[in-house]
């Protein structure tokens, strides 16, 4: 059974800082891994998707990496801004598991002025 | 291109009642998945419908059911509501098998 963990649970940083969010998964038979952002009371916004055959994906100030062998993914946010404040979730899609995502516990990020 | 649309956005129901939530996926997407999000349990998978067939089911009681129509719109039904069913219900739309998921804004259900 896939289990996904995110560390830290909460993070507070000053504006402009570069930061790394961590995601660990127990079952390496993943097809892809997605990172999402969730604002309070809202739905999920897809940030990045990494296929199991890829090592990295980049979008603007965001960079996500994937290491299947160690069961880890990281989301790197460069030059953080107050608008980046949100909860970040990673989700693993198991190979052959249809479209069922297993979500991590989330990291609540606050970027302060 | 329209995103995933969930209706209604907010609902207040009484214990014992039933409720139906609706999800319209992105045009052309064949898969709709439903998730329950609570502060204590996080995001948990309810079920997935693909081309009108339930393909995956999470570990929820039979009070939770769903269906998908020929136009890919999906409904989720919860019968005999309990206080613990209070949650944000999210649906995700995917174009095909093992594809990127796009989420709606969710339906906030409060059971009193």
mmCIF file with all atom_site columns, C-alpha atoms in Angstrom:
data_model
loop_
_atom_site.group_PDB
_atom_site.id
_atom_site.type_symbol
_atom_site.label_atom_id
_atom_site.label_alt_id
_atom_site.label_comp_id
_atom_site.label_asym_id
_atom_site.label_entity_id
_atom_site.label_seq_id
_atom_site.pdbx_PDB_ins_code
_atom_site.Cartn_x
_atom_site.Cartn_y
_atom_site.Cartn_z
_atom_site.occupancy
_atom_site.B_iso_or_equiv
_atom_site.pdbx_formal_charge
_atom_site.auth_seq_id
_atom_site.auth_comp_id
_atom_site.auth_asym_id
_atom_site.auth_atom_id
_atom_site.pdbx_PDB_model_num
ATOM 1   C CA . UNK A 1 1   ? 0.000   0.000  0.000   1.00 0.00 ? 1   UNK A CA 1
ATOM 2   C CA . UNK A 1 2   ? 1.384   3.342  -1.056  1.00 0.00 ? 2   UNK A CA 1
ATOM 3   C CA . UNK A 1 3   ? 2.082   5.821  1.722   1.00 0.00 ? 3   UNK A CA 1
ATOM 4   C CA . UNK A 1 4   ? 3.156   9.377  0.986   1.00 0.00 ? 4   UNK A CA 1
ATOM 5   C CA . UNK A 1 5   ? 4.698   11.661 3.586   1.00 0.00 ? 5   UNK A CA 1
ATOM 6   C CA . UNK A 1 6   ? 5.621   15.319 3.392   1.00 0.00 ? 6   UNK A CA 1
ATOM 7   C CA . UNK A 1 7   ? 8.130   17.104 5.562   1.00 0.00 ? 7   UNK A CA 1
ATOM 8   C CA . UNK A 1 8   ? 7.959   19.659 7.040   1.00 0.00 ? 8   UNK A CA 1
ATOM 9   C CA . UNK A 1 9   ? 4.256   19.953 7.902   1.00 0.00 ? 9   UNK A CA 1
ATOM 10  C CA . UNK A 1 10  ? 4.587   23.724 8.122   1.00 0.00 ? 10  UNK A CA 1
ATOM 11  C CA . UNK A 1 11  ? 7.198   26.228 7.057   1.00 0.00 ? 11  UNK A CA 1
ATOM 12  C CA . UNK A 1 12  ? 7.555   29.972 7.512   1.00 0.00 ? 12  UNK A CA 1
ATOM 13  C CA . UNK A 1 13  ? 10.193  31.873 5.532   1.00 0.00 ? 13  UNK A CA 1
ATOM 14  C CA . UNK A 1 14  ? 11.001  35.506 4.742   1.00 0.00 ? 14  UNK A CA 1
ATOM 15  C CA . UNK A 1 15  ? 10.279  36.804 1.272   1.00 0.00 ? 15  UNK A CA 1
ATOM 16  C CA . UNK A 1 16  ? 13.019  36.147 -1.257  1.00 0.00 ? 16  UNK A CA 1
ATOM 17  C CA . UNK A 1 17  ? 14.274  32.947 0.285   1.00 0.00 ? 17  UNK A CA 1
ATOM 18  C CA . UNK A 1 18  ? 14.775  29.781 -1.768  1.00 0.00 ? 18  UNK A CA 1
ATOM 19  C CA . UNK A 1 19  ? 13.128  26.752 -0.229  1.00 0.00 ? 19  UNK A CA 1
ATOM 20  C CA . UNK A 1 20  ? 12.705  23.014 -0.638  1.00 0.00 ? 20  UNK A CA 1
ATOM 21  C CA . UNK A 1 21  ? 9.652   20.928 0.149   1.00 0.00 ? 21  UNK A CA 1
ATOM 22  C CA . UNK A 1 22  ? 10.057  17.191 0.562   1.00 0.00 ? 22  UNK A CA 1
ATOM 23  C CA . UNK A 1 23  ? 7.835   14.285 -0.421  1.00 0.00 ? 23  UNK A CA 1
ATOM 24  C CA . UNK A 1 24  ? 8.538   10.615 0.339   1.00 0.00 ? 24  UNK A CA 1
ATOM 25  C CA . UNK A 1 25  ? 6.681   7.592  -1.003  1.00 0.00 ? 25  UNK A CA 1
ATOM 26  C CA . UNK A 1 26  ? 6.958   3.921  -0.063  1.00 0.00 ? 26  UNK A CA 1
ATOM 27  C CA . UNK A 1 27  ? 6.004   2.174  -3.318  1.00 0.00 ? 27  UNK A CA 1
ATOM 28  C CA . UNK A 1 28  ? 8.454   2.844  -6.138  1.00 0.00 ? 28  UNK A CA 1
ATOM 29  C CA . UNK A 1 29  ? 6.057   1.433  -8.753  1.00 0.00 ? 29  UNK A CA 1
ATOM 30  C CA . UNK A 1 30  ? 4.776   4.890  -9.553  1.00 0.00 ? 30  UNK A CA 1
ATOM 31  C CA . UNK A 1 31  ? 3.749   6.090  -12.998 1.00 0.00 ? 31  UNK A CA 1
ATOM 32  C CA . UNK A 1 32  ? 4.029   9.766  -12.195 1.00 0.00 ? 32  UNK A CA 1
ATOM 33  C CA . UNK A 1 33  ? 4.092   12.208 -9.319  1.00 0.00 ? 33  UNK A CA 1
ATOM 34  C CA . UNK A 1 34  ? 2.200   15.493 -9.229  1.00 0.00 ? 34  UNK A CA 1
ATOM 35  C CA . UNK A 1 35  ? 2.692   18.565 -7.110  1.00 0.00 ? 35  UNK A CA 1
ATOM 36  C CA . UNK A 1 36  ? -0.345  20.688 -6.270  1.00 0.00 ? 36  UNK A CA 1
ATOM 37  C CA . UNK A 1 37  ? -1.018  23.934 -4.523  1.00 0.00 ? 37  UNK A CA 1
ATOM 38  C CA . UNK A 1 38  ? -4.116  24.522 -2.407  1.00 0.00 ? 38  UNK A CA 1
ATOM 39  C CA . UNK A 1 39  ? -5.284  27.886 -1.096  1.00 0.00 ? 39  UNK A CA 1
ATOM 40  C CA . UNK A 1 40  ? -7.548  27.842 1.993   1.00 0.00 ? 40  UNK A CA 1
ATOM 41  C CA . UNK A 1 41  ? -10.975 26.408 1.229   1.00 0.00 ? 41  UNK A CA 1
ATOM 42  C CA . UNK A 1 42  ? -10.183 26.047 -2.459  1.00 0.00 ? 42  UNK A CA 1
ATOM 43  C CA . UNK A 1 43  ? -9.512  23.247 -4.875  1.00 0.00 ? 43  UNK A CA 1
ATOM 44  C CA . UNK A 1 44  ? -6.127  21.972 -6.007  1.00 0.00 ? 44  UNK A CA 1
ATOM 45  C CA . UNK A 1 45  ? -4.045  23.671 -8.678  1.00 0.00 ? 45  UNK A CA 1
ATOM 46  C CA . UNK A 1 46  ? -1.637  21.431 -10.560 1.00 0.00 ? 46  UNK A CA 1
ATOM 47  C CA . UNK A 1 47  ? 1.901   22.807 -10.468 1.00 0.00 ? 47  UNK A CA 1
ATOM 48  C CA . UNK A 1 48  ? 4.136   20.156 -11.946 1.00 0.00 ? 48  UNK A CA 1
ATOM 49  C CA . UNK A 1 49  ? 3.887   16.555 -13.090 1.00 0.00 ? 49  UNK A CA 1
ATOM 50  C CA . UNK A 1 50  ? 6.944   14.319 -13.308 1.00 0.00 ? 50  UNK A CA 1
ATOM 51  C CA . UNK A 1 51  ? 6.755   11.066 -15.200 1.00 0.00 ? 51  UNK A CA 1
ATOM 52  C CA . UNK A 1 52  ? 8.561   8.097  -13.632 1.00 0.00 ? 52  UNK A CA 1
ATOM 53  C CA . UNK A 1 53  ? 11.104  8.186  -16.466 1.00 0.00 ? 53  UNK A CA 1
ATOM 54  C CA . UNK A 1 54  ? 12.006  11.820 -15.747 1.00 0.00 ? 54  UNK A CA 1
ATOM 55  C CA . UNK A 1 55  ? 14.334  13.272 -13.144 1.00 0.00 ? 55  UNK A CA 1
ATOM 56  C CA . UNK A 1 56  ? 13.196  16.894 -13.162 1.00 0.00 ? 56  UNK A CA 1
ATOM 57  C CA . UNK A 1 57  ? 10.500  19.265 -14.324 1.00 0.00 ? 57  UNK A CA 1
ATOM 58  C CA . UNK A 1 58  ? 10.607  23.045 -14.259 1.00 0.00 ? 58  UNK A CA 1
ATOM 59  C CA . UNK A 1 59  ? 7.977   25.754 -14.485 1.00 0.00 ? 59  UNK A CA 1
ATOM 60  C CA . UNK A 1 60  ? 9.018   29.324 -13.825 1.00 0.00 ? 60  UNK A CA 1
ATOM 61  C CA . UNK A 1 61  ? 10.371  29.582 -10.274 1.00 0.00 ? 61  UNK A CA 1
ATOM 62  C CA . UNK A 1 62  ? 9.406   25.984 -9.518  1.00 0.00 ? 62  UNK A CA 1
ATOM 63  C CA . UNK A 1 63  ? 11.542  22.913 -10.011 1.00 0.00 ? 63  UNK A CA 1
ATOM 64  C CA . UNK A 1 64  ? 10.508  19.403 -9.047  1.00 0.00 ? 64  UNK A CA 1
ATOM 65  C CA . UNK A 1 65  ? 12.804  16.398 -8.921  1.00 0.00 ? 65  UNK A CA 1
ATOM 66  C CA . UNK A 1 66  ? 12.080  12.699 -8.647  1.00 0.00 ? 66  UNK A CA 1
ATOM 67  C CA . UNK A 1 67  ? 14.265  9.868  -7.369  1.00 0.00 ? 67  UNK A CA 1
ATOM 68  C CA . UNK A 1 68  ? 12.323  6.612  -7.601  1.00 0.00 ? 68  UNK A CA 1
ATOM 69  C CA . UNK A 1 69  ? 15.078  4.483  -6.124  1.00 0.00 ? 69  UNK A CA 1
ATOM 70  C CA . UNK A 1 70  ? 15.057  6.429  -2.869  1.00 0.00 ? 70  UNK A CA 1
ATOM 71  C CA . UNK A 1 71  ? 11.307  7.111  -2.953  1.00 0.00 ? 71  UNK A CA 1
ATOM 72  C CA . UNK A 1 72  ? 11.698  10.872 -2.846  1.00 0.00 ? 72  UNK A CA 1
ATOM 73  C CA . UNK A 1 73  ? 10.590  13.976 -4.659  1.00 0.00 ? 73  UNK A CA 1
ATOM 74  C CA . UNK A 1 74  ? 11.417  17.581 -3.890  1.00 0.00 ? 74  UNK A CA 1
ATOM 75  C CA . UNK A 1 75  ? 9.788   20.836 -4.905  1.00 0.00 ? 75  UNK A CA 1
ATOM 76  C CA . UNK A 1 76  ? 12.188  23.753 -5.078  1.00 0.00 ? 76  UNK A CA 1
ATOM 77  C CA . UNK A 1 77  ? 10.740  27.273 -4.988  1.00 0.00 ? 77  UNK A CA 1
ATOM 78  C CA . UNK A 1 78  ? 13.129  30.051 -5.944  1.00 0.00 ? 78  UNK A CA 1
ATOM 79  C CA . UNK A 1 79  ? 12.878  33.611 -4.660  1.00 0.00 ? 79  UNK A CA 1
ATOM 80  C CA . UNK A 1 80  ? 9.724   33.014 -2.643  1.00 0.00 ? 80  UNK A CA 1
ATOM 81  C CA . UNK A 1 81  ? 6.952   35.629 -2.600  1.00 0.00 ? 81  UNK A CA 1
ATOM 82  C CA . UNK A 1 82  ? 4.016   36.242 -0.230  1.00 0.00 ? 82  UNK A CA 1
ATOM 83  C CA . UNK A 1 83  ? 1.723   35.014 -3.002  1.00 0.00 ? 83  UNK A CA 1
ATOM 84  C CA . UNK A 1 84  ? 3.373   31.588 -2.712  1.00 0.00 ? 84  UNK A CA 1
ATOM 85  C CA . UNK A 1 85  ? 1.754   31.149 0.707   1.00 0.00 ? 85  UNK A CA 1
ATOM 86  C CA . UNK A 1 86  ? -0.461  28.064 0.460   1.00 0.00 ? 86  UNK A CA 1
ATOM 87  C CA . UNK A 1 87  ? -0.484  24.353 1.219   1.00 0.00 ? 87  UNK A CA 1
ATOM 88  C CA . UNK A 1 88  ? 1.591   22.234 -1.135  1.00 0.00 ? 88  UNK A CA 1
ATOM 89  C CA . UNK A 1 89  ? 0.617   18.628 -1.746  1.00 0.00 ? 89  UNK A CA 1
ATOM 90  C CA . UNK A 1 90  ? 2.370   15.867 -3.607  1.00 0.00 ? 90  UNK A CA 1
ATOM 91  C CA . UNK A 1 91  ? 0.481   12.894 -5.007  1.00 0.00 ? 91  UNK A CA 1
ATOM 92  C CA . UNK A 1 92  ? 1.700   9.604  -6.448  1.00 0.00 ? 92  UNK A CA 1
ATOM 93  C CA . UNK A 1 93  ? -0.009  7.715  -9.244  1.00 0.00 ? 93  UNK A CA 1
ATOM 94  C CA . UNK A 1 94  ? 0.671   3.996  -9.111  1.00 0.00 ? 94  UNK A CA 1
ATOM 95  C CA . UNK A 1 95  ? 1.566   2.201  -12.308 1.00 0.00 ? 95  UNK A CA 1
ATOM 96  C CA . UNK A 1 96  ? -1.480  0.241  -13.403 1.00 0.00 ? 96  UNK A CA 1
ATOM 97  C CA . UNK A 1 97  ? -3.632  1.927  -10.761 1.00 0.00 ? 97  UNK A CA 1
ATOM 98  C CA . UNK A 1 98  ? -5.872  3.898  -13.068 1.00 0.00 ? 98  UNK A CA 1
ATOM 99  C CA . UNK A 1 99  ? -6.107  7.531  -12.037 1.00 0.00 ? 99  UNK A CA 1
ATOM 100 C CA . UNK A 1 100 ? -6.177  6.957  -8.295  1.00 0.00 ? 100 UNK A CA 1
ATOM 101 C CA . UNK A 1 101 ? -3.833  9.421  -6.602  1.00 0.00 ? 101 UNK A CA 1
ATOM 102 C CA . UNK A 1 102 ? -2.327  8.833  -3.181  1.00 0.00 ? 102 UNK A CA 1
ATOM 103 C CA . UNK A 1 103 ? -1.751  12.167 -1.493  1.00 0.00 ? 103 UNK A CA 1
ATOM 104 C CA . UNK A 1 104 ? 0.818   13.298 0.997   1.00 0.00 ? 104 UNK A CA 1
ATOM 105 C CA . UNK A 1 105 ? -0.050  15.098 4.182   1.00 0.00 ? 105 UNK A CA 1
ATOM 106 C CA . UNK A 1 106 ? 0.884   18.509 2.783   1.00 0.00 ? 106 UNK A CA 1
ATOM 107 C CA . UNK A 1 107 ? 3.269   21.318 3.718   1.00 0.00 ? 107 UNK A CA 1
ATOM 108 C CA . UNK A 1 108 ? 1.689   24.599 4.800   1.00 0.00 ? 108 UNK A CA 1
ATOM 109 C CA . UNK A 1 109 ? 3.937   27.404 3.570   1.00 0.00 ? 109 UNK A CA 1
ATOM 110 C CA . UNK A 1 110 ? 3.866   30.992 4.769   1.00 0.00 ? 110 UNK A CA 1
ATOM 111 C CA . UNK A 1 111 ? 6.082   33.569 3.086   1.00 0.00 ? 111 UNK A CA 1
ATOM 112 C CA . UNK A 1 112 ? 6.384   36.705 5.172   1.00 0.00 ? 112 UNK A CA 1
ATOM 113 C CA . UNK A 1 113 ? 7.174   40.241 4.065   1.00 0.00 ? 113 UNK A CA 1
ATOM 114 C CA . UNK B 2 1   ? -11.178 25.974 -22.260 1.00 0.00 ? 1   UNK B CA 1
ATOM 115 C CA . UNK B 2 2   ? -13.439 25.502 -19.246 1.00 0.00 ? 2   UNK B CA 1
ATOM 116 C CA . UNK B 2 3   ? -12.017 23.801 -16.186 1.00 0.00 ? 3   UNK B CA 1
ATOM 117 C CA . UNK B 2 4   ? -13.596 21.289 -13.867 1.00 0.00 ? 4   UNK B CA 1
ATOM 118 C CA . UNK B 2 5   ? -16.909 22.511 -12.486 1.00 0.00 ? 5   UNK B CA 1
ATOM 119 C CA . UNK B 2 6   ? -18.378 21.291 -9.229  1.00 0.00 ? 6   UNK B CA 1
ATOM 120 C CA . UNK B 2 7   ? -21.835 22.175 -7.995  1.00 0.00 ? 7   UNK B CA 1
ATOM 121 C CA . UNK B 2 8   ? -22.999 23.239 -5.557  1.00 0.00 ? 8   UNK B CA 1
ATOM 122 C CA . UNK B 2 9   ? -20.077 24.993 -3.867  1.00 0.00 ? 9   UNK B CA 1
ATOM 123 C CA . UNK B 2 10  ? -21.616 24.820 -0.409  1.00 0.00 ? 10  UNK B CA 1
ATOM 124 C CA . UNK B 2 11  ? -24.193 22.576 1.200   1.00 0.00 ? 11  UNK B CA 1
ATOM 125 C CA . UNK B 2 12  ? -25.653 22.267 4.672   1.00 0.00 ? 12  UNK B CA 1
ATOM 126 C CA . UNK B 2 13  ? -27.550 19.072 5.419   1.00 0.00 ? 13  UNK B CA 1
ATOM 127 C CA . UNK B 2 14  ? -29.035 17.407 8.471   1.00 0.00 ? 14  UNK B CA 1
ATOM 128 C CA . UNK B 2 15  ? -27.932 14.030 9.811   1.00 0.00 ? 15  UNK B CA 1
ATOM 129 C CA . UNK B 2 16  ? -29.823 11.212 8.148   1.00 0.00 ? 16  UNK B CA 1
ATOM 130 C CA . UNK B 2 17  ? -30.482 13.098 4.921   1.00 0.00 ? 17  UNK B CA 1
ATOM 131 C CA . UNK B 2 18  ? -28.915 12.280 1.596   1.00 0.00 ? 18  UNK B CA 1
ATOM 132 C CA . UNK B 2 19  ? -26.991 14.520 -0.770  1.00 0.00 ? 19  UNK B CA 1
ATOM 133 C CA . UNK B 2 20  ? -25.937 14.532 -4.417  1.00 0.00 ? 20  UNK B CA 1
ATOM 134 C CA . UNK B 2 21  ? -22.871 16.382 -5.658  1.00 0.00 ? 21  UNK B CA 1
ATOM 135 C CA . UNK B 2 22  ? -22.107 17.046 -9.300  1.00 0.00 ? 22  UNK B CA 1
ATOM 136 C CA . UNK B 2 23  ? -18.877 17.288 -11.277 1.00 0.00 ? 23  UNK B CA 1
ATOM 137 C CA . UNK B 2 24  ? -18.472 18.334 -14.903 1.00 0.00 ? 24  UNK B CA 1
ATOM 138 C CA . UNK B 2 25  ? -15.007 17.411 -16.190 1.00 0.00 ? 25  UNK B CA 1
ATOM 139 C CA . UNK B 2 26  ? -12.933 19.224 -18.751 1.00 0.00 ? 26  UNK B CA 1
ATOM 140 C CA . UNK B 2 27  ? -14.378 18.729 -22.214 1.00 0.00 ? 27  UNK B CA 1
ATOM 141 C CA . UNK B 2 28  ? -13.046 15.525 -23.765 1.00 0.00 ? 28  UNK B CA 1
ATOM 142 C CA . UNK B 2 29  ? -11.875 14.024 -20.475 1.00 0.00 ? 29  UNK B CA 1
ATOM 143 C CA . UNK B 2 30  ? -13.171 10.525 -19.815 1.00 0.00 ? 30  UNK B CA 1
ATOM 144 C CA . UNK B 2 31  ? -12.092 9.987  -16.228 1.00 0.00 ? 31  UNK B CA 1
ATOM 145 C CA . UNK B 2 32  ? -13.563 11.532 -13.096 1.00 0.00 ? 32  UNK B CA 1
ATOM 146 C CA . UNK B 2 33  ? -12.244 10.764 -9.619  1.00 0.00 ? 33  UNK B CA 1
ATOM 147 C CA . UNK B 2 34  ? -13.695 11.855 -6.298  1.00 0.00 ? 34  UNK B CA 1
ATOM 148 C CA . UNK B 2 35  ? -11.807 12.677 -3.094  1.00 0.00 ? 35  UNK B CA 1
ATOM 149 C CA . UNK B 2 36  ? -12.794 13.599 0.437   1.00 0.00 ? 36  UNK B CA 1
ATOM 150 C CA . UNK B 2 37  ? -10.664 16.111 2.308   1.00 0.00 ? 37  UNK B CA 1
ATOM 151 C CA . UNK B 2 38  ? -10.878 16.529 6.076   1.00 0.00 ? 38  UNK B CA 1
ATOM 152 C CA . UNK B 2 39  ? -8.443  18.157 8.521   1.00 0.00 ? 39  UNK B CA 1
ATOM 153 C CA . UNK B 2 40  ? -7.847  14.852 10.309  1.00 0.00 ? 40  UNK B CA 1
ATOM 154 C CA . UNK B 2 41  ? -7.546  12.436 7.372   1.00 0.00 ? 41  UNK B CA 1
ATOM 155 C CA . UNK B 2 42  ? -6.283  14.669 4.599   1.00 0.00 ? 42  UNK B CA 1
ATOM 156 C CA . UNK B 2 43  ? -7.212  13.793 1.020   1.00 0.00 ? 43  UNK B CA 1
ATOM 157 C CA . UNK B 2 44  ? -8.692  10.341 0.613   1.00 0.00 ? 44  UNK B CA 1
ATOM 158 C CA . UNK B 2 45  ? -9.732  8.651  -2.615  1.00 0.00 ? 45  UNK B CA 1
ATOM 159 C CA . UNK B 2 46  ? -13.400 7.740  -2.928  1.00 0.00 ? 46  UNK B CA 1
ATOM 160 C CA . UNK B 2 47  ? -13.774 6.299  -6.428  1.00 0.00 ? 47  UNK B CA 1
ATOM 161 C CA . UNK B 2 48  ? -12.941 6.743  -10.094 1.00 0.00 ? 48  UNK B CA 1
ATOM 162 C CA . UNK B 2 49  ? -15.231 6.526  -13.093 1.00 0.00 ? 49  UNK B CA 1
ATOM 163 C CA . UNK B 2 50  ? -13.856 5.986  -16.565 1.00 0.00 ? 50  UNK B CA 1
ATOM 164 C CA . UNK B 2 51  ? -16.159 5.927  -19.592 1.00 0.00 ? 51  UNK B CA 1
ATOM 165 C CA . UNK B 2 52  ? -19.206 5.378  -17.343 1.00 0.00 ? 52  UNK B CA 1
ATOM 166 C CA . UNK B 2 53  ? -17.647 2.449  -15.434 1.00 0.00 ? 53  UNK B CA 1
ATOM 167 C CA . UNK B 2 54  ? -16.392 2.506  -11.876 1.00 0.00 ? 54  UNK B CA 1
ATOM 168 C CA . UNK B 2 55  ? -12.779 1.492  -12.155 1.00 0.00 ? 55  UNK B CA 1
ATOM 169 C CA . UNK B 2 56  ? -11.387 2.076  -8.678  1.00 0.00 ? 56  UNK B CA 1
ATOM 170 C CA . UNK B 2 57  ? -12.956 2.326  -5.271  1.00 0.00 ? 57  UNK B CA 1
ATOM 171 C CA . UNK B 2 58  ? -11.526 3.579  -2.013  1.00 0.00 ? 58  UNK B CA 1
ATOM 172 C CA . UNK B 2 59  ? -12.196 2.354  1.489   1.00 0.00 ? 59  UNK B CA 1
ATOM 173 C CA . UNK B 2 60  ? -15.493 4.095  2.182   1.00 0.00 ? 60  UNK B CA 1
ATOM 174 C CA . UNK B 2 61  ? -18.824 2.622  3.313   1.00 0.00 ? 61  UNK B CA 1
ATOM 175 C CA . UNK B 2 62  ? -21.548 1.760  0.833   1.00 0.00 ? 62  UNK B CA 1
ATOM 176 C CA . UNK B 2 63  ? -23.366 4.982  1.738   1.00 0.00 ? 63  UNK B CA 1
ATOM 177 C CA . UNK B 2 64  ? -21.017 6.652  -0.700  1.00 0.00 ? 64  UNK B CA 1
ATOM 178 C CA . UNK B 2 65  ? -21.861 5.945  -4.310  1.00 0.00 ? 65  UNK B CA 1
ATOM 179 C CA . UNK B 2 66  ? -21.414 7.531  -7.675  1.00 0.00 ? 66  UNK B CA 1
ATOM 180 C CA . UNK B 2 67  ? -22.119 7.340  -11.340 1.00 0.00 ? 67  UNK B CA 1
ATOM 181 C CA . UNK B 2 68  ? -20.941 8.783  -14.605 1.00 0.00 ? 68  UNK B CA 1
ATOM 182 C CA . UNK B 2 69  ? -23.078 9.766  -17.543 1.00 0.00 ? 69  UNK B CA 1
ATOM 183 C CA . UNK B 2 70  ? -22.384 9.405  -21.255 1.00 0.00 ? 70  UNK B CA 1
ATOM 184 C CA . UNK B 2 71  ? -21.225 13.042 -21.420 1.00 0.00 ? 71  UNK B CA 1
ATOM 185 C CA . UNK B 2 72  ? -18.644 12.213 -18.690 1.00 0.00 ? 72  UNK B CA 1
ATOM 186 C CA . UNK B 2 73  ? -20.390 14.301 -16.044 1.00 0.00 ? 73  UNK B CA 1
ATOM 187 C CA . UNK B 2 74  ? -20.352 12.534 -12.713 1.00 0.00 ? 74  UNK B CA 1
ATOM 188 C CA . UNK B 2 75  ? -22.453 12.590 -9.603  1.00 0.00 ? 75  UNK B CA 1
ATOM 189 C CA . UNK B 2 76  ? -21.622 11.434 -6.122  1.00 0.00 ? 76  UNK B CA 1
ATOM 190 C CA . UNK B 2 77  ? -24.326 10.485 -3.649  1.00 0.00 ? 77  UNK B CA 1
ATOM 191 C CA . UNK B 2 78  ? -24.053 10.119 0.098   1.00 0.00 ? 78  UNK B CA 1
ATOM 192 C CA . UNK B 2 79  ? -27.001 8.580  1.894   1.00 0.00 ? 79  UNK B CA 1
ATOM 193 C CA . UNK B 2 80  ? -27.861 8.643  5.605   1.00 0.00 ? 80  UNK B CA 1
ATOM 194 C CA . UNK B 2 81  ? -25.481 11.498 6.307   1.00 0.00 ? 81  UNK B CA 1
ATOM 195 C CA . UNK B 2 82  ? -23.363 11.449 9.448   1.00 0.00 ? 82  UNK B CA 1
ATOM 196 C CA . UNK B 2 83  ? -21.602 14.332 11.177  1.00 0.00 ? 83  UNK B CA 1
ATOM 197 C CA . UNK B 2 84  ? -18.281 12.820 10.115  1.00 0.00 ? 84  UNK B CA 1
ATOM 198 C CA . UNK B 2 85  ? -19.200 13.251 6.456   1.00 0.00 ? 85  UNK B CA 1
ATOM 199 C CA . UNK B 2 86  ? -18.613 16.978 6.811   1.00 0.00 ? 86  UNK B CA 1
ATOM 200 C CA . UNK B 2 87  ? -15.737 17.665 4.447   1.00 0.00 ? 87  UNK B CA 1
ATOM 201 C CA . UNK B 2 88  ? -14.553 19.279 1.252   1.00 0.00 ? 88  UNK B CA 1
ATOM 202 C CA . UNK B 2 89  ? -15.368 16.964 -1.639  1.00 0.00 ? 89  UNK B CA 1
ATOM 203 C CA . UNK B 2 90  ? -13.119 17.356 -4.647  1.00 0.00 ? 90  UNK B CA 1
ATOM 204 C CA . UNK B 2 91  ? -13.389 15.885 -8.076  1.00 0.00 ? 91  UNK B CA 1
ATOM 205 C CA . UNK B 2 92  ? -10.554 15.442 -10.537 1.00 0.00 ? 92  UNK B CA 1
ATOM 206 C CA . UNK B 2 93  ? -10.730 15.166 -14.302 1.00 0.00 ? 93  UNK B CA 1
ATOM 207 C CA . UNK B 2 94  ? -8.220  13.264 -16.436 1.00 0.00 ? 94  UNK B CA 1
ATOM 208 C CA . UNK B 2 95  ? -8.073  12.924 -20.202 1.00 0.00 ? 95  UNK B CA 1
ATOM 209 C CA . UNK B 2 96  ? -7.334  9.213  -20.194 1.00 0.00 ? 96  UNK B CA 1
ATOM 210 C CA . UNK B 2 97  ? -5.632  6.438  -18.292 1.00 0.00 ? 97  UNK B CA 1
ATOM 211 C CA . UNK B 2 98  ? -2.756  7.397  -15.960 1.00 0.00 ? 98  UNK B CA 1
ATOM 212 C CA . UNK B 2 99  ? -3.081  11.035 -17.043 1.00 0.00 ? 99  UNK B CA 1
ATOM 213 C CA . UNK B 2 100 ? -2.577  14.355 -15.295 1.00 0.00 ? 100 UNK B CA 1
ATOM 214 C CA . UNK B 2 101 ? -5.342  15.255 -12.869 1.00 0.00 ? 101 UNK B CA 1
ATOM 215 C CA . UNK B 2 102 ? -7.113  18.614 -12.848 1.00 0.00 ? 102 UNK B CA 1
ATOM 216 C CA . UNK B 2 103 ? -9.258  19.483 -9.879  1.00 0.00 ? 103 UNK B CA 1
ATOM 217 C CA . UNK B 2 104 ? -12.427 21.466 -9.387  1.00 0.00 ? 104 UNK B CA 1
ATOM 218 C CA . UNK B 2 105 ? -13.004 24.020 -6.628  1.00 0.00 ? 105 UNK B CA 1
ATOM 219 C CA . UNK B 2 106 ? -14.779 21.483 -4.470  1.00 0.00 ? 106 UNK B CA 1
ATOM 220 C CA . UNK B 2 107 ? -18.084 21.236 -2.650  1.00 0.00 ? 107 UNK B CA 1
ATOM 221 C CA . UNK B 2 108 ? -18.022 22.090 1.034   1.00 0.00 ? 108 UNK B CA 1
ATOM 222 C CA . UNK B 2 109 ? -20.528 19.807 2.795   1.00 0.00 ? 109 UNK B CA 1
ATOM 223 C CA . UNK B 2 110 ? -21.532 20.532 6.363   1.00 0.00 ? 110 UNK B CA 1
ATOM 224 C CA . UNK B 2 111 ? -23.681 18.012 8.206   1.00 0.00 ? 111 UNK B CA 1
ATOM 225 C CA . UNK B 2 112 ? -25.473 19.330 11.293  1.00 0.00 ? 112 UNK B CA 1
#
